[in-house]
């Protein structure tokens, strides 16, 4: 066959036909609009900061260095962490798609993608640690002792609640304005960076030390991303949106306290023995040298992190919710249902 003859372009009589309008929300048409140079710079930095969890010195985590209770405790802690960090990839992947559909500027979409990438690494740390210390964990193993049965049962209740959150999050993504979504993310990242900073300084184990430091660095970058986006989103918020944010902040506290401190009343649907067993298991993780802070230290850390969030949002005239659990006064927010929960790590 001969090559097609290349001629001049065809110009229809009466001019070119305009393409039909694209139904929204839609990821088309393609575009690379940049409004916030700072976000573009953070994305560049994030590409250079990528690390590989597989390269951590995993041989240094030796099951024989721990008692069975300590191994169970560490597995339990990482299973609780996974309720947050292992939901990260799916949560931010969805947020990334949403940002494309809403035609957010290019650096917003790229930063969301980079958070998705990082969260996949954090998830991998949960996966690898559990595989080394408790094969079959979190749930695919048969508990034998009372302690094991308590751990297995607590984890299954925890993930049942995670499932309720996922349900709510799915509907929230399309429902809330971006300022609300990002404020929730910001609270999650503040919590995450606080947690890992505390754990990195508390752990007696070099491999966990390196892991927590790397994850903590990622979380601080996520926080920076959220803050940069919010600087753009916050000016000119309506009273209605501000109210939603106040509610979200309370929801964030209730949800994130499970890993930062202890689960408060409100959202969590748990059996009456959950907390007592949770404390025993956390204590085994603490005893193993993982770096789990004491109840009081956790409360203090969480209080400081929340005070930071509070200072930031109040600058924009957003009322902060009361956190009586940590003796912080503010606006009363009553019932939190799964639909209210957005924050991740
Ligand atoms: Fe994060
Ligand atoms: Fe994370």
mmCIF file of C-alpha atoms and ligand atoms in Angstrom:
data_model
loop_
_atom_site.group_PDB
_atom_site.id
_atom_site.type_symbol
_atom_site.label_atom_id
_atom_site.label_comp_id
_atom_site.label_asym_id
_atom_site.label_seq_id
_atom_site.Cartn_x
_atom_site.Cartn_y
_atom_site.Cartn_z
ATOM 1 C CA UNK A 1 0.000 0.000 0.000
ATOM 2 C CA UNK A 2 1.189 3.472 -0.731
ATOM 3 C CA UNK A 3 1.563 5.996 2.006
ATOM 4 C CA UNK A 4 -1.469 8.281 2.230
ATOM 5 C CA UNK A 5 -0.913 11.496 0.351
ATOM 6 C CA UNK A 6 -0.351 14.347 2.759
ATOM 7 C CA UNK A 7 -2.160 17.357 1.559
ATOM 8 C CA UNK A 8 -3.347 20.558 3.048
ATOM 9 C CA UNK A 9 -5.755 20.463 6.004
ATOM 10 C CA UNK A 10 -9.456 20.509 5.287
ATOM 11 C CA UNK A 11 -11.209 23.708 6.151
ATOM 12 C CA UNK A 12 -14.944 23.158 5.962
ATOM 13 C CA UNK A 13 -17.124 25.684 4.324
ATOM 14 C CA UNK A 14 -18.677 27.869 7.014
ATOM 15 C CA UNK A 15 -15.822 27.139 9.475
ATOM 16 C CA UNK A 16 -14.813 24.302 11.840
ATOM 17 C CA UNK A 17 -17.518 22.565 13.848
ATOM 18 C CA UNK A 18 -17.254 23.132 17.614
ATOM 19 C CA UNK A 19 -16.882 19.854 19.560
ATOM 20 C CA UNK A 20 -19.830 18.997 21.834
ATOM 21 C CA UNK A 21 -19.589 20.103 25.396
ATOM 22 C CA UNK A 22 -18.030 17.566 27.826
ATOM 23 C CA UNK A 23 -20.414 16.457 30.551
ATOM 24 C CA UNK A 24 -18.995 17.245 34.028
ATOM 25 C CA UNK A 25 -17.612 15.928 36.340
ATOM 26 C CA UNK A 26 -15.033 14.651 33.917
ATOM 27 C CA UNK A 27 -11.286 14.316 33.736
ATOM 28 C CA UNK A 28 -11.355 15.707 30.148
ATOM 29 C CA UNK A 29 -10.239 17.993 28.584
ATOM 30 C CA UNK A 30 -6.573 17.536 29.426
ATOM 31 C CA UNK A 31 -4.807 20.579 30.822
ATOM 32 C CA UNK A 32 -1.849 21.482 33.025
ATOM 33 C CA UNK A 33 -2.850 24.706 34.722
ATOM 34 C CA UNK A 34 -0.429 25.908 37.421
ATOM 35 C CA UNK A 35 -1.656 28.495 39.925
ATOM 36 C CA UNK A 36 0.429 27.697 42.990
ATOM 37 C CA UNK A 37 4.137 27.476 42.294
ATOM 38 C CA UNK A 38 4.825 26.450 45.871
ATOM 39 C CA UNK A 39 2.768 23.273 45.405
ATOM 40 C CA UNK A 40 4.610 22.464 42.198
ATOM 41 C CA UNK A 41 7.880 22.831 44.126
ATOM 42 C CA UNK A 42 6.676 20.503 46.897
ATOM 43 C CA UNK A 43 5.795 17.899 44.295
ATOM 44 C CA UNK A 44 9.299 18.137 42.814
ATOM 45 C CA UNK A 45 10.755 17.696 46.277
ATOM 46 C CA UNK A 46 8.507 14.706 46.963
ATOM 47 C CA UNK A 47 9.815 12.900 43.882
ATOM 48 C CA UNK A 48 13.363 13.271 45.144
ATOM 49 C CA UNK A 49 12.409 12.134 48.670
ATOM 50 C CA UNK A 50 10.927 8.797 47.583
ATOM 51 C CA UNK A 51 12.242 5.820 49.553
ATOM 52 C CA UNK A 52 11.750 2.096 49.297
ATOM 53 C CA UNK A 53 10.400 0.259 52.368
ATOM 54 C CA UNK A 54 11.855 -2.984 50.991
ATOM 55 C CA UNK A 55 15.319 -1.471 51.543
ATOM 56 C CA UNK A 56 14.890 -1.100 55.303
ATOM 57 C CA UNK A 57 17.122 -3.613 57.151
ATOM 58 C CA UNK A 58 14.260 -6.046 57.845
ATOM 59 C CA UNK A 59 16.636 -8.761 59.035
ATOM 60 C CA UNK A 60 17.119 -6.564 62.077
ATOM 61 C CA UNK A 61 13.554 -7.291 63.183
ATOM 62 C CA UNK A 62 14.042 -10.763 64.681
ATOM 63 C CA UNK A 63 11.013 -12.583 66.092
ATOM 64 C CA UNK A 64 13.279 -14.369 68.579
ATOM 65 C CA UNK A 65 14.218 -11.029 70.169
ATOM 66 C CA UNK A 66 10.678 -10.683 71.509
ATOM 67 C CA UNK A 67 8.396 -12.670 73.785
ATOM 68 C CA UNK A 68 5.215 -14.014 72.128
ATOM 69 C CA UNK A 69 3.228 -11.332 73.996
ATOM 70 C CA UNK A 70 5.526 -8.608 72.705
ATOM 71 C CA UNK A 71 5.269 -9.903 69.149
ATOM 72 C CA UNK A 72 1.514 -9.960 69.468
ATOM 73 C CA UNK A 73 1.578 -6.435 70.903
ATOM 74 C CA UNK A 74 3.648 -5.100 68.001
ATOM 75 C CA UNK A 75 1.422 -6.862 65.481
ATOM 76 C CA UNK A 76 -1.591 -5.349 67.247
ATOM 77 C CA UNK A 77 -0.154 -1.833 67.139
ATOM 78 C CA UNK A 78 0.604 -2.095 63.409
ATOM 79 C CA UNK A 79 -2.873 -3.497 62.802
ATOM 80 C CA UNK A 80 -4.337 -0.453 64.542
ATOM 81 C CA UNK A 81 -2.026 1.798 62.548
ATOM 82 C CA UNK A 82 -3.116 0.027 59.360
ATOM 83 C CA UNK A 83 -6.714 1.055 60.074
ATOM 84 C CA UNK A 84 -5.448 4.545 59.162
ATOM 85 C CA UNK A 85 -2.249 4.242 57.139
ATOM 86 C CA UNK A 86 -3.357 1.292 55.012
ATOM 87 C CA UNK A 87 -6.539 3.119 54.046
ATOM 88 C CA UNK A 88 -4.335 5.985 52.835
ATOM 89 C CA UNK A 89 -3.625 4.682 49.318
ATOM 90 C CA UNK A 90 -7.292 4.097 48.485
ATOM 91 C CA UNK A 91 -8.446 7.297 50.176
ATOM 92 C CA UNK A 92 -5.938 9.508 48.381
ATOM 93 C CA UNK A 93 -6.309 7.657 45.092
ATOM 94 C CA UNK A 94 -9.987 8.545 45.236
ATOM 95 C CA UNK A 95 -9.144 12.123 46.183
ATOM 96 C CA UNK A 96 -6.737 12.239 43.228
ATOM 97 C CA UNK A 97 -9.444 11.133 40.802
ATOM 98 C CA UNK A 98 -11.780 13.685 42.374
ATOM 99 C CA UNK A 99 -9.182 16.446 41.897
ATOM 100 C CA UNK A 100 -8.875 15.500 38.213
ATOM 101 C CA UNK A 101 -12.646 15.533 37.773
ATOM 102 C CA UNK A 102 -12.941 18.922 39.472
ATOM 103 C CA UNK A 103 -10.160 20.293 37.282
ATOM 104 C CA UNK A 104 -8.070 21.350 40.205
ATOM 105 C CA UNK A 105 -4.820 22.919 39.099
ATOM 106 C CA UNK A 106 -2.125 20.456 38.055
ATOM 107 C CA UNK A 107 0.076 20.679 41.204
ATOM 108 C CA UNK A 108 -2.904 19.788 43.426
ATOM 109 C CA UNK A 109 -3.501 16.609 41.442
ATOM 110 C CA UNK A 110 0.187 15.762 41.428
ATOM 111 C CA UNK A 111 0.566 16.370 45.166
ATOM 112 C CA UNK A 112 -2.380 14.084 45.820
ATOM 113 C CA UNK A 113 -0.766 11.467 43.686
ATOM 114 C CA UNK A 114 2.468 11.800 45.664
ATOM 115 C CA UNK A 115 0.570 11.358 48.935
ATOM 116 C CA UNK A 116 -1.008 8.212 47.465
ATOM 117 C CA UNK A 117 2.487 6.978 46.602
ATOM 118 C CA UNK A 118 3.804 7.699 50.099
ATOM 119 C CA UNK A 119 0.826 6.081 51.805
ATOM 120 C CA UNK A 120 1.462 2.927 49.809
ATOM 121 C CA UNK A 121 4.910 2.862 51.428
ATOM 122 C CA UNK A 122 3.454 3.334 54.887
ATOM 123 C CA UNK A 123 1.031 0.537 54.228
ATOM 124 C CA UNK A 124 3.919 -1.650 53.122
ATOM 125 C CA UNK A 125 5.650 -1.028 56.455
ATOM 126 C CA UNK A 126 2.577 -2.345 58.283
ATOM 127 C CA UNK A 127 2.454 -5.317 55.952
ATOM 128 C CA UNK A 128 6.133 -6.236 56.242
ATOM 129 C CA UNK A 129 6.371 -5.791 60.007
ATOM 130 C CA UNK A 130 3.312 -7.935 60.600
ATOM 131 C CA UNK A 131 4.538 -10.591 58.161
ATOM 132 C CA UNK A 132 7.844 -10.836 60.034
ATOM 133 C CA UNK A 133 6.453 -11.001 63.534
ATOM 134 C CA UNK A 134 3.024 -12.553 63.161
ATOM 135 C CA UNK A 135 2.497 -14.465 59.908
ATOM 136 C CA UNK A 136 -1.137 -14.378 58.844
ATOM 137 C CA UNK A 137 -1.770 -11.150 60.736
ATOM 138 C CA UNK A 138 -3.812 -9.044 61.133
ATOM 139 C CA UNK A 139 -6.711 -11.530 60.876
ATOM 140 C CA UNK A 140 -5.797 -14.617 58.867
ATOM 141 C CA UNK A 141 -4.546 -16.809 61.751
ATOM 142 C CA UNK A 142 -6.119 -18.909 64.481
ATOM 143 C CA UNK A 143 -5.846 -17.461 67.983
ATOM 144 C CA UNK A 144 -5.189 -19.969 70.755
ATOM 145 C CA UNK A 145 -4.527 -18.198 74.051
ATOM 146 C CA UNK A 146 -6.922 -15.746 75.710
ATOM 147 C CA UNK A 147 -4.634 -12.856 74.859
ATOM 148 C CA UNK A 148 -4.521 -13.934 71.223
ATOM 149 C CA UNK A 149 -8.294 -14.282 71.090
ATOM 150 C CA UNK A 150 -8.646 -10.788 72.558
ATOM 151 C CA UNK A 151 -6.234 -9.342 69.978
ATOM 152 C CA UNK A 152 -7.927 -11.071 67.063
ATOM 153 C CA UNK A 153 -11.367 -10.000 68.207
ATOM 154 C CA UNK A 154 -10.330 -6.377 68.832
ATOM 155 C CA UNK A 155 -8.761 -6.113 65.385
ATOM 156 C CA UNK A 156 -11.900 -7.441 63.716
ATOM 157 C CA UNK A 157 -14.017 -4.853 65.572
ATOM 158 C CA UNK A 158 -11.572 -2.157 64.602
ATOM 159 C CA UNK A 159 -11.791 -3.009 60.908
ATOM 160 C CA UNK A 160 -15.560 -3.207 61.123
ATOM 161 C CA UNK A 161 -15.418 0.448 62.195
ATOM 162 C CA UNK A 162 -12.891 1.234 59.474
ATOM 163 C CA UNK A 163 -15.443 -0.149 57.029
ATOM 164 C CA UNK A 164 -18.081 2.271 58.324
ATOM 165 C CA UNK A 165 -15.623 5.116 57.806
ATOM 166 C CA UNK A 166 -14.886 4.030 54.244
ATOM 167 C CA UNK A 167 -18.590 4.061 53.504
ATOM 168 C CA UNK A 168 -18.920 7.604 54.807
ATOM 169 C CA UNK A 169 -15.785 8.806 53.055
ATOM 170 C CA UNK A 170 -17.037 7.565 49.700
ATOM 171 C CA UNK A 171 -20.106 9.734 49.908
ATOM 172 C CA UNK A 172 -18.239 12.667 51.476
ATOM 173 C CA UNK A 173 -15.792 13.108 48.603
ATOM 174 C CA UNK A 174 -18.464 14.444 46.273
ATOM 175 C CA UNK A 175 -20.572 16.071 48.969
ATOM 176 C CA UNK A 176 -18.226 18.484 50.740
ATOM 177 C CA UNK A 177 -16.457 21.553 49.355
ATOM 178 C CA UNK A 178 -12.700 21.214 49.041
ATOM 179 C CA UNK A 179 -12.042 23.445 52.055
ATOM 180 C CA UNK A 180 -13.823 20.887 54.231
ATOM 181 C CA UNK A 181 -12.039 17.902 52.712
ATOM 182 C CA UNK A 182 -8.622 19.511 53.009
ATOM 183 C CA UNK A 183 -9.152 20.662 56.578
ATOM 184 C CA UNK A 184 -9.910 17.066 57.496
ATOM 185 C CA UNK A 185 -6.849 15.842 55.643
ATOM 186 C CA UNK A 186 -4.804 18.516 57.398
ATOM 187 C CA UNK A 187 -5.957 17.275 60.777
ATOM 188 C CA UNK A 188 -5.019 13.713 59.786
ATOM 189 C CA UNK A 189 -1.555 14.782 58.643
ATOM 190 C CA UNK A 190 -1.009 16.814 61.798
ATOM 191 C CA UNK A 191 -1.934 13.728 63.812
ATOM 192 C CA UNK A 192 0.293 11.473 61.716
ATOM 193 C CA UNK A 193 3.375 13.688 61.857
ATOM 194 C CA UNK A 194 2.901 14.066 65.618
ATOM 195 C CA UNK A 195 2.510 10.330 66.134
ATOM 196 C CA UNK A 196 5.594 9.332 64.183
ATOM 197 C CA UNK A 197 7.745 12.043 65.712
ATOM 198 C CA UNK A 198 6.793 10.686 69.136
ATOM 199 C CA UNK A 199 7.350 7.069 68.146
ATOM 200 C CA UNK A 200 10.705 7.815 66.498
ATOM 201 C CA UNK A 201 11.952 9.406 69.691
ATOM 202 C CA UNK A 202 10.471 6.688 71.911
ATOM 203 C CA UNK A 203 11.511 3.492 70.156
ATOM 204 C CA UNK A 204 14.467 1.416 71.334
ATOM 205 C CA UNK A 205 14.695 -0.488 68.059
ATOM 206 C CA UNK A 206 16.899 0.845 65.219
ATOM 207 C CA UNK A 207 14.755 -0.530 62.375
ATOM 208 C CA UNK A 208 11.540 0.900 63.798
ATOM 209 C CA UNK A 209 13.453 4.104 64.490
ATOM 210 C CA UNK A 210 14.398 4.479 60.838
ATOM 211 C CA UNK A 211 10.909 3.503 59.684
ATOM 212 C CA UNK A 212 9.175 6.033 61.927
ATOM 213 C CA UNK A 213 11.575 8.771 60.952
ATOM 214 C CA UNK A 214 10.985 8.224 57.244
ATOM 215 C CA UNK A 215 7.236 7.980 57.605
ATOM 216 C CA UNK A 216 7.234 11.061 59.849
ATOM 217 C CA UNK A 217 9.102 13.044 57.206
ATOM 218 C CA UNK A 218 6.507 12.059 54.595
ATOM 219 C CA UNK A 219 3.678 13.052 56.921
ATOM 220 C CA UNK A 220 5.219 16.475 57.514
ATOM 221 C CA UNK A 221 5.333 16.985 53.752
ATOM 222 C CA UNK A 222 1.677 15.951 53.506
ATOM 223 C CA UNK A 223 0.864 18.501 56.158
ATOM 224 C CA UNK A 224 2.722 21.147 54.180
ATOM 225 C CA UNK A 225 0.712 20.224 51.069
ATOM 226 C CA UNK A 226 -2.588 20.543 52.936
ATOM 227 C CA UNK A 227 -1.573 23.885 54.452
ATOM 228 C CA UNK A 228 -0.563 25.297 51.072
ATOM 229 C CA UNK A 229 -3.849 24.227 49.501
ATOM 230 C CA UNK A 230 -5.848 25.587 52.429
ATOM 231 C CA UNK A 231 -4.173 29.003 52.229
ATOM 232 C CA UNK A 232 -5.931 29.202 48.881
ATOM 233 C CA UNK A 233 -9.239 27.646 49.916
ATOM 234 C CA UNK A 234 -9.876 29.314 53.247
ATOM 235 C CA UNK A 235 -10.351 32.986 52.353
ATOM 236 C CA UNK A 236 -14.013 33.876 51.928
ATOM 237 C CA UNK A 237 -15.563 30.778 53.502
ATOM 238 C CA UNK A 238 -19.302 30.971 54.132
ATOM 239 C CA UNK A 239 -20.665 30.451 57.648
ATOM 240 C CA UNK A 240 -22.175 27.170 56.501
ATOM 241 C CA UNK A 241 -18.839 25.784 55.363
ATOM 242 C CA UNK A 242 -17.190 26.986 58.569
ATOM 243 C CA UNK A 243 -19.766 25.031 60.545
ATOM 244 C CA UNK A 244 -19.040 21.919 58.520
ATOM 245 C CA UNK A 245 -15.345 22.334 59.214
ATOM 246 C CA UNK A 246 -15.924 22.671 62.970
ATOM 247 C CA UNK A 247 -17.881 19.431 62.877
ATOM 248 C CA UNK A 248 -15.174 17.766 60.817
ATOM 249 C CA UNK A 249 -12.514 18.731 63.303
ATOM 250 C CA UNK A 250 -14.438 17.053 66.091
ATOM 251 C CA UNK A 251 -14.917 13.993 63.851
ATOM 252 C CA UNK A 252 -11.178 14.009 63.215
ATOM 253 C CA UNK A 253 -10.434 13.977 66.909
ATOM 254 C CA UNK A 254 -12.865 11.120 67.575
ATOM 255 C CA UNK A 255 -11.531 9.012 64.732
ATOM 256 C CA UNK A 256 -7.793 9.645 65.061
ATOM 257 C CA UNK A 257 -7.706 9.227 68.828
ATOM 258 C CA UNK A 258 -7.791 5.477 68.291
ATOM 259 C CA UNK A 259 -4.155 5.539 67.212
ATOM 260 C CA UNK A 260 -2.937 8.770 68.844
ATOM 261 C CA UNK A 261 -4.425 8.062 72.247
ATOM 262 C CA UNK A 262 -7.600 6.109 73.090
ATOM 263 C CA UNK A 263 -10.971 5.970 71.347
ATOM 264 C CA UNK A 264 -13.471 8.437 72.862
ATOM 265 C CA UNK A 265 -17.227 7.965 72.982
ATOM 266 C CA UNK A 266 -19.055 8.946 69.840
ATOM 267 C CA UNK A 267 -18.323 7.265 66.571
ATOM 268 C CA UNK A 268 -16.688 4.017 67.634
ATOM 269 C CA UNK A 269 -18.985 1.038 67.776
ATOM 270 C CA UNK A 270 -17.071 -1.374 70.018
ATOM 271 C CA UNK A 271 -17.840 -4.134 72.522
ATOM 272 C CA UNK A 272 -17.569 -3.169 76.225
ATOM 273 C CA UNK A 273 -14.341 -5.128 76.767
ATOM 274 C CA UNK A 274 -12.534 -3.561 73.786
ATOM 275 C CA UNK A 275 -10.759 -0.769 75.629
ATOM 276 C CA UNK A 276 -9.529 -2.897 78.521
ATOM 277 C CA UNK A 277 -8.032 -5.440 76.106
ATOM 278 C CA UNK A 278 -6.681 -2.675 73.875
ATOM 279 C CA UNK A 279 -4.752 -1.320 76.863
ATOM 280 C CA UNK A 280 -3.248 -4.712 77.683
ATOM 281 C CA UNK A 281 -2.133 -5.244 74.081
ATOM 282 C CA UNK A 282 -0.749 -1.718 73.717
ATOM 283 C CA UNK A 283 1.193 -2.307 76.892
ATOM 284 C CA UNK A 284 2.858 -5.375 75.371
ATOM 285 C CA UNK A 285 3.849 -3.274 72.345
ATOM 286 C CA UNK A 286 5.201 -0.614 74.697
ATOM 287 C CA UNK A 287 7.112 -3.247 76.655
ATOM 288 C CA UNK A 288 8.666 -4.501 73.394
ATOM 289 C CA UNK A 289 10.358 -1.130 72.909
ATOM 290 C CA UNK A 290 8.270 -0.123 69.908
ATOM 291 C CA UNK A 291 8.064 3.468 71.088
ATOM 292 C CA UNK A 292 4.418 3.641 72.149
ATOM 293 C CA UNK A 293 4.222 6.595 74.522
ATOM 294 C CA UNK A 294 2.533 6.407 77.913
ATOM 295 C CA UNK A 295 -1.143 7.334 78.240
ATOM 296 C CA UNK A 296 -0.215 10.753 79.658
ATOM 297 C CA UNK A 297 2.512 11.438 77.090
ATOM 298 C CA UNK A 298 0.105 10.498 74.296
ATOM 299 C CA UNK A 299 -2.539 12.818 75.703
ATOM 300 C CA UNK A 300 -0.022 15.653 75.935
ATOM 301 C CA UNK A 301 1.250 15.081 72.392
ATOM 302 C CA UNK A 302 -2.262 14.971 71.008
ATOM 303 C CA UNK A 303 -3.196 18.105 72.940
ATOM 304 C CA UNK A 304 -0.240 19.988 71.442
ATOM 305 C CA UNK A 305 -1.085 18.801 67.918
ATOM 306 C CA UNK A 306 -4.717 19.786 68.291
ATOM 307 C CA UNK A 307 -3.749 23.179 69.707
ATOM 308 C CA UNK A 308 -1.719 23.709 66.534
ATOM 309 C CA UNK A 309 -4.679 22.853 64.325
ATOM 310 C CA UNK A 310 -6.837 25.112 66.445
ATOM 311 C CA UNK A 311 -4.461 28.080 66.093
ATOM 312 C CA UNK A 312 -4.437 27.610 62.326
ATOM 313 C CA UNK A 313 -8.195 27.383 61.789
ATOM 314 C CA UNK A 314 -9.052 30.148 64.247
ATOM 315 C CA UNK A 315 -6.910 32.519 62.224
ATOM 316 C CA UNK A 316 -9.530 32.075 59.511
ATOM 317 C CA UNK A 317 -12.458 32.636 61.837
ATOM 318 C CA UNK A 318 -13.395 28.963 61.983
ATOM 319 C CA UNK A 319 -14.710 28.072 65.468
ATOM 320 C CA UNK A 320 -12.957 25.110 67.073
ATOM 321 C CA UNK A 321 -14.963 22.248 68.605
ATOM 322 C CA UNK A 322 -14.818 21.457 72.303
ATOM 323 C CA UNK A 323 -12.498 18.556 73.155
ATOM 324 C CA UNK A 324 -13.504 17.905 76.776
ATOM 325 C CA UNK A 325 -11.488 14.661 76.752
ATOM 326 C CA UNK A 326 -8.334 16.807 76.649
ATOM 327 C CA UNK A 327 -9.774 19.700 78.664
ATOM 328 C CA UNK A 328 -10.046 21.946 75.617
ATOM 329 C CA UNK A 329 -13.052 24.249 75.462
ATOM 330 C CA UNK A 330 -14.855 25.229 72.273
ATOM 331 C CA UNK A 331 -18.063 24.815 70.297
ATOM 332 C CA UNK A 332 -20.243 21.843 71.296
ATOM 333 C CA UNK A 333 -20.506 19.263 68.522
ATOM 334 C CA UNK A 334 -22.928 16.495 69.309
ATOM 335 C CA UNK A 335 -23.242 13.212 67.522
ATOM 336 C CA UNK A 336 -20.626 12.089 64.991
ATOM 337 C CA UNK A 337 -21.821 9.537 62.477
ATOM 338 C CA UNK A 338 -19.728 7.647 59.909
ATOM 339 C CA UNK A 339 -20.730 10.117 57.199
ATOM 340 C CA UNK A 340 -18.874 12.830 59.107
ATOM 341 C CA UNK A 341 -15.519 11.106 59.147
ATOM 342 C CA UNK A 342 -12.990 12.142 56.515
ATOM 343 C CA UNK A 343 -9.521 12.321 58.083
ATOM 344 C CA UNK A 344 -6.763 9.920 57.097
ATOM 345 C CA UNK A 345 -3.068 9.701 57.648
HETATM 346 FE FE1 LIG B 1 -0.097 11.245 55.288
HETATM 347 FE FE1 LIG B 2 0.753 7.795 56.156
#
